[in-house]
Coordinates of C-alpha atoms and ligand atoms in Angstrom, one line a residue:
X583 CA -87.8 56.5 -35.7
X584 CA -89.7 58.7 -32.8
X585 CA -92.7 57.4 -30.6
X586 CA -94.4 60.8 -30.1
X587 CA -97.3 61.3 -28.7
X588 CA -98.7 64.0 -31.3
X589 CA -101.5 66.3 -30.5
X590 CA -104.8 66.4 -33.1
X591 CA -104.7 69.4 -35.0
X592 CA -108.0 68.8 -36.9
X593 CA -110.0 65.6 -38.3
X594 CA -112.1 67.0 -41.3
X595 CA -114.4 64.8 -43.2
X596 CA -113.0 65.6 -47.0
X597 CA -115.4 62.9 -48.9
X598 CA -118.5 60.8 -47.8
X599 CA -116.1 57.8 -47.1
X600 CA -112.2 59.7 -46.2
X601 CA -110.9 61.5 -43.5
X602 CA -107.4 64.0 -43.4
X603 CA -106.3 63.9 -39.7
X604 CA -103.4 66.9 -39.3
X605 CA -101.4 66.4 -36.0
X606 CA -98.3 68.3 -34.3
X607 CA -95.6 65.8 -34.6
X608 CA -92.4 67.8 -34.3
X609 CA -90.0 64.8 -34.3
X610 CA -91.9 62.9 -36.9
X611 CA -92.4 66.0 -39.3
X612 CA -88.4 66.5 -39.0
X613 CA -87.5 63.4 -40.2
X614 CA -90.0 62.0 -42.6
X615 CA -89.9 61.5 -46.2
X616 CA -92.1 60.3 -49.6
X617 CA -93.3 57.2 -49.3
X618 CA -92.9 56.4 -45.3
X619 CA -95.6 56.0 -43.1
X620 CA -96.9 55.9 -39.2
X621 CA -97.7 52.9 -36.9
X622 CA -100.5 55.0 -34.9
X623 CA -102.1 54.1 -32.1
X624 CA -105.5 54.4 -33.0
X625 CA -107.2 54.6 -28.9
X626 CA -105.6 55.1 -25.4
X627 CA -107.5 51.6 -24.4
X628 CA -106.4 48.3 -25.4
X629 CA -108.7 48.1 -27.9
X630 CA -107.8 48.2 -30.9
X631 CA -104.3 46.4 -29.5
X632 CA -102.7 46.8 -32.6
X633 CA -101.7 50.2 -33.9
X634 CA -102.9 50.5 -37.9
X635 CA -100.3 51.9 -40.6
X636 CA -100.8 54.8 -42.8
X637 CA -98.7 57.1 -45.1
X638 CA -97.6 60.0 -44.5
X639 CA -99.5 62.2 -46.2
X640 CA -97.7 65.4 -46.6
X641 CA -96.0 67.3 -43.9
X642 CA -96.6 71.4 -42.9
X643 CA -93.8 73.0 -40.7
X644 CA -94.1 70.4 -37.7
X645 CA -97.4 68.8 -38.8
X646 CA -98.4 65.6 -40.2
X647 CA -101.0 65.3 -42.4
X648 CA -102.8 61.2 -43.2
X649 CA -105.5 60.3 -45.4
X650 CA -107.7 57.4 -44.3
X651 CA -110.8 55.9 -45.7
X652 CA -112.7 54.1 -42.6
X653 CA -112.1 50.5 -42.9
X654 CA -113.1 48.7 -39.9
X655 CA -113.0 49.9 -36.1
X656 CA -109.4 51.1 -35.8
X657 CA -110.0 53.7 -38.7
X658 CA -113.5 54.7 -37.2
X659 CA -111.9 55.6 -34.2
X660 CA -110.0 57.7 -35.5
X661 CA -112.3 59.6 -37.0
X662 CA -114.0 60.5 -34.0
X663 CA -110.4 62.0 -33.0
X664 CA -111.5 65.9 -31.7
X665 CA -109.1 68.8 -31.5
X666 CA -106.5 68.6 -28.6
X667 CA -106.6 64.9 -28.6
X668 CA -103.5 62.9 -28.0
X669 CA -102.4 60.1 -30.5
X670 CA -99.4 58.1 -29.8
X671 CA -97.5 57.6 -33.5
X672 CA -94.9 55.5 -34.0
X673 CA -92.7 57.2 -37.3
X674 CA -91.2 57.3 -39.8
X675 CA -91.1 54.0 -40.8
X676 CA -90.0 52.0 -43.9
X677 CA -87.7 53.1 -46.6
X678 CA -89.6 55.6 -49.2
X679 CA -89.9 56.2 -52.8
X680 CA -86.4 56.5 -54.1
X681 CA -86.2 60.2 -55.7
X682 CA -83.0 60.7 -56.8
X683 CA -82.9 59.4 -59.7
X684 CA -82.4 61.4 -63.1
X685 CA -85.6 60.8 -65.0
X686 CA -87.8 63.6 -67.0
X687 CA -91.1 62.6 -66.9
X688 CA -93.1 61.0 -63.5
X689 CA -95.9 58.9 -63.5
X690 CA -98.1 58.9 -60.2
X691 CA -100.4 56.3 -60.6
X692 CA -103.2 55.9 -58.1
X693 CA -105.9 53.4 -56.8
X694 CA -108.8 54.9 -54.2
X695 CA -107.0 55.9 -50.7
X696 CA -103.9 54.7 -52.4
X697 CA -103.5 58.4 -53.6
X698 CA -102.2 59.2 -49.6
X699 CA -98.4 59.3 -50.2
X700 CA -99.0 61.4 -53.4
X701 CA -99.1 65.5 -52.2
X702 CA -95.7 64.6 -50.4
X703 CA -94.0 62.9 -53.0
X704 CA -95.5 65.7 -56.0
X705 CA -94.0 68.0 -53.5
X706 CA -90.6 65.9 -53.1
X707 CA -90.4 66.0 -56.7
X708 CA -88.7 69.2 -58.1
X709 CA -88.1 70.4 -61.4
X710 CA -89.8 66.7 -63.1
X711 CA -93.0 66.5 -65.5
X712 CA -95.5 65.1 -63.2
X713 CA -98.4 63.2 -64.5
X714 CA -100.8 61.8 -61.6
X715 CA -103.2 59.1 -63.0
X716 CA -105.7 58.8 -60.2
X717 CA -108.5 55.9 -60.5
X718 CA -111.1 55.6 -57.8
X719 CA -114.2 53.4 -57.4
X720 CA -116.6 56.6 -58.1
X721 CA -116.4 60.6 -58.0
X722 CA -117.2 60.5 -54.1
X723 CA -114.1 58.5 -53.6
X724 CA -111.7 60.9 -55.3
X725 CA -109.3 63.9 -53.1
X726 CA -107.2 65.4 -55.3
X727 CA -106.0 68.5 -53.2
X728 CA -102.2 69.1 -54.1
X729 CA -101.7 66.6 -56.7
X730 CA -100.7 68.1 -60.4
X731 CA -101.7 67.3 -63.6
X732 CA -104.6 64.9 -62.4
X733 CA -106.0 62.7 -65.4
X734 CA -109.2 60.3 -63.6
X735 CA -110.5 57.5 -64.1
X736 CA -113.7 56.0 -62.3
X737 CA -115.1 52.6 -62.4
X738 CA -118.5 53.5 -63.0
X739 CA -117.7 56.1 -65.1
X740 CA -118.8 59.4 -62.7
X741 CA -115.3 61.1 -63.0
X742 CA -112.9 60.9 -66.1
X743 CA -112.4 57.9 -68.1
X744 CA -114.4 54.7 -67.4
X745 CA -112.6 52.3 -66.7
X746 CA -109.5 51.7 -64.4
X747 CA -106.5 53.1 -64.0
X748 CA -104.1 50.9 -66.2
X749 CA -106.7 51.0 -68.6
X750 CA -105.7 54.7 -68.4
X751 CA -102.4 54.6 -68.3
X752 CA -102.4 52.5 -71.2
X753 CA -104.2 54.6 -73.6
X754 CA -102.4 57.8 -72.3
X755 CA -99.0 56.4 -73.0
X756 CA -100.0 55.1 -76.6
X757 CA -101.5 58.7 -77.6
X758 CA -98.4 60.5 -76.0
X759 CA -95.0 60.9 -76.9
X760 CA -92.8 60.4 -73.3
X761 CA -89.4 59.9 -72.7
X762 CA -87.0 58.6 -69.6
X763 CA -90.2 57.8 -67.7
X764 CA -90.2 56.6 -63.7
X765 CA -93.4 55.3 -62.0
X766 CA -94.5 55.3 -59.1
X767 CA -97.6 53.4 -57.7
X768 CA -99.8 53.1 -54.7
X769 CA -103.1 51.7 -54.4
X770 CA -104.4 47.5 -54.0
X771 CA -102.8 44.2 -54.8
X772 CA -104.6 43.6 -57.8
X773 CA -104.0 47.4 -59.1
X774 CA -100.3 46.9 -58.0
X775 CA -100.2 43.3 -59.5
X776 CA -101.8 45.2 -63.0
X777 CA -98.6 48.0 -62.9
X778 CA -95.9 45.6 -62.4
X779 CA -97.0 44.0 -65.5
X780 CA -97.4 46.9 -67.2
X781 CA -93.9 48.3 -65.9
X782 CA -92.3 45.2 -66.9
X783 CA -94.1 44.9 -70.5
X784 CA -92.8 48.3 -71.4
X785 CA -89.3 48.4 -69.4
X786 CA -90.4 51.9 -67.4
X787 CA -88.9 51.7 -64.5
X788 CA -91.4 51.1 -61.1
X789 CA -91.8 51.7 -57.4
X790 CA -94.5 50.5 -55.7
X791 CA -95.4 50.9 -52.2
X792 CA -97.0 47.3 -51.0
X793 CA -99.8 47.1 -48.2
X794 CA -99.8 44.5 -45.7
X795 CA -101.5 43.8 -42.1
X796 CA -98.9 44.9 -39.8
X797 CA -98.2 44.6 -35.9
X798 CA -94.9 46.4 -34.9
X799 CA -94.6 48.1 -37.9
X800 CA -90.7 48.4 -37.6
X801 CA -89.1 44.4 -38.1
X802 CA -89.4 42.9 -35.0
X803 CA -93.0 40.5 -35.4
X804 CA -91.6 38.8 -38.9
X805 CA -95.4 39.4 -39.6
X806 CA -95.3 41.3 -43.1
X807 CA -93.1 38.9 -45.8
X808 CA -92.9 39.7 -49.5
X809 CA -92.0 37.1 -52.0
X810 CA -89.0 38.8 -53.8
X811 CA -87.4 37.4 -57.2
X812 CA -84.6 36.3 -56.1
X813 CA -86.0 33.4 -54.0
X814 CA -86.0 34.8 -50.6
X815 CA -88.3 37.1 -48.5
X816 CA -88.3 40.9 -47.6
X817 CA -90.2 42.3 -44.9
X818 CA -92.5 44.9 -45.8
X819 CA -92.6 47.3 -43.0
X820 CA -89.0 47.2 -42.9
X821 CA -87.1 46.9 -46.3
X822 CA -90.5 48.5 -48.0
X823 CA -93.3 49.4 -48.3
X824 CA -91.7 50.8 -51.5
X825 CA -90.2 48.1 -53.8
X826 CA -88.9 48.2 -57.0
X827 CA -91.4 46.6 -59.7
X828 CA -88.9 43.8 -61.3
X829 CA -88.0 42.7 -57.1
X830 CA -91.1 41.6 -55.1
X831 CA -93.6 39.2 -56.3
X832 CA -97.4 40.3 -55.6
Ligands
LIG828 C1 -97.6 50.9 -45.3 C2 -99.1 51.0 -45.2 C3 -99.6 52.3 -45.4 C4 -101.0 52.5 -45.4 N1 -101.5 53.8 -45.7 C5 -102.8 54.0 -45.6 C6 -103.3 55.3 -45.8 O1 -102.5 56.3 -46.0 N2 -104.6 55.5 -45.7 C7 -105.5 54.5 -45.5 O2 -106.7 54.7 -45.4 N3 -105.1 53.2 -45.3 C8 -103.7 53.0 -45.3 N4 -103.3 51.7 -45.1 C9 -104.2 50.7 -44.7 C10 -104.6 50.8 -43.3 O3 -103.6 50.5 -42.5 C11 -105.9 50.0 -43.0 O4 -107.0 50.5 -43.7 C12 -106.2 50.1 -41.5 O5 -105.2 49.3 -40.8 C13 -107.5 49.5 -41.2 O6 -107.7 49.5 -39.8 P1 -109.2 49.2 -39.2 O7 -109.0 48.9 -37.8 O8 -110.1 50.3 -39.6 O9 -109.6 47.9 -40.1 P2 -109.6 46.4 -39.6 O10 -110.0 45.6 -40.9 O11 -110.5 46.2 -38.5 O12 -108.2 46.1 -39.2 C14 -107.0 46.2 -40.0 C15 -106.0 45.1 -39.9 O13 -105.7 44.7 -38.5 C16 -106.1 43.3 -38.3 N5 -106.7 43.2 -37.0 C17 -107.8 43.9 -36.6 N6 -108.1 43.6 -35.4 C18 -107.2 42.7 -35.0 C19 -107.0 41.9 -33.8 N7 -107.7 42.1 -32.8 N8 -105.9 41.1 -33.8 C20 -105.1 40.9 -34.9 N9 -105.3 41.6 -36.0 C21 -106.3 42.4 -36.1 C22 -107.0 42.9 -39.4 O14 -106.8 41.6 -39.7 C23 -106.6 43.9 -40.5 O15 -105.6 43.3 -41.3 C24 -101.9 51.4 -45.1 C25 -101.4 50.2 -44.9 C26 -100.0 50.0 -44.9 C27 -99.4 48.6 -44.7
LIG829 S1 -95.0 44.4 -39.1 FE1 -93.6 43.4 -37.7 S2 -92.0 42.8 -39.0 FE2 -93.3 44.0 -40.3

């Protein structure tokens, strides 16, 4: 874990609604891996005083690349970043997808800015059938760039299939003939909450990266519990934010 401060390569408006911030993060870029993230300090005030988490993205030579859709004022500060600007990151943190395991066929599965960790993992991935199933509220809300294999999904129906992305998944996999599938899935609660089920239902193995609010970001605060299966509590930050499916209860 480094706390750099990185220097803004570009902010670039990609969608109506999400950002891609690049930034020269030697130390960071060095170490990272699918599936981690950044505590970043979003201002060089106090306010906001706490930093806000996001995945990394994908990583070029010494850069970091995140993907943020503006939330409240931490995330629209940060889109106001300019070129040359200093950001103090705290990274990598948390444990990453789990990639080395021996399994043909990978399912990406997607909900809105959930997508972020994806171009780093499909690139982490070698030599594996990637499928990405990417569902987002409406065509504006959808960045695909270096994700493979892309079937959509769209809640009002703009982009792909209508409906959402389980509903997807779930009439993919009947039409479809797969074997030694893995998943892996990033996106809200309720999305997350749908996958596990699914995951469970039809014994695929699952990792799922969990969001929380977060303070320090690294296990210090106690502020980001899971429930796990087992009766006790994980924290996410720090033992996550990827879990396995059949561990944590969302
Ligand atoms: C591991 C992880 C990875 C993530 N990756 C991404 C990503 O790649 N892209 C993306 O768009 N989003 C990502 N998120 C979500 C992202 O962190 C939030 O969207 C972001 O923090 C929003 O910040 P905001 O200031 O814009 O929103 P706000 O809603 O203003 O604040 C965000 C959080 O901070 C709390 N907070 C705000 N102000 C205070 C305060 N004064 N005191 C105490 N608490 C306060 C809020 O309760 C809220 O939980 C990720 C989250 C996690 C946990
Ligand atoms: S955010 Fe502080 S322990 Fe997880």
């Amino acid at each position: 874990m480094h706390i750099e401060k990185t220097i803004v390569q570009f902010v670039e408006k990609v969608k109506p609604n999400i950002f891609l911030l690049k930034v020269l993060a030697k130390n960071i870029s060095s170490k990272a891996t699918a599936g981690q993230f950044c505590n970043i300090k979003v201002s060089e005030t106090d306010f906001p005083l706490l930093r806000r988490p996001f995945s990394i993205h994908n990583i070029e030579n010494e850069s970091v690349y995140f993907l943020f859709d503006i939330h409240g004022e931490g995330t629209k500060i940060l889109s106001n970043k300019k070129v040359g600007d200093k950001i103090d990151i705290i990274g990598p943190l948390g444990n990453g997808f789990n990639i080395d395991d021996n399994y043909e066929t990978i399912f990406l599965v997607a909900g809105g800015i959930g997508v972020a960790p994806f171009p780093f993992l499909t690139k982490s991935l070698t030599n594996k059938k990637i499928i990405t199933f990417y569902g987002a509220r409406n065509k504006d809300y959808i960045y695909d760039k270096n994700l493979i294999n892309v079937k959509y999904s769209t809640d009002d129906g703009s982009y792909g299939f209508h409906g959402n992305v389980i509903e997807l998944l779930e009439k993919e996999i009947g039409k479809n003939d797969f074997h030694n599938i893995k998943i892996y899935g990033c996106g809200p609660t309720p999305m997350l909450k749908a996958l596990q089920k699914f995951s469970l239902e039809n014994k695929i193995d699952c990792e799922l990266s969990v969001e929380s609010a977060m303070a320090c970001g690294f296990g210090i605060c106690q502020g980001c519990p899971i429930e796990t299966t087992d009766n006790s509590y994980k924290l996410i930050c720090k033992d996550g934010p990827v879990f396995n499916s059949k561990e944590i209860i969302l």
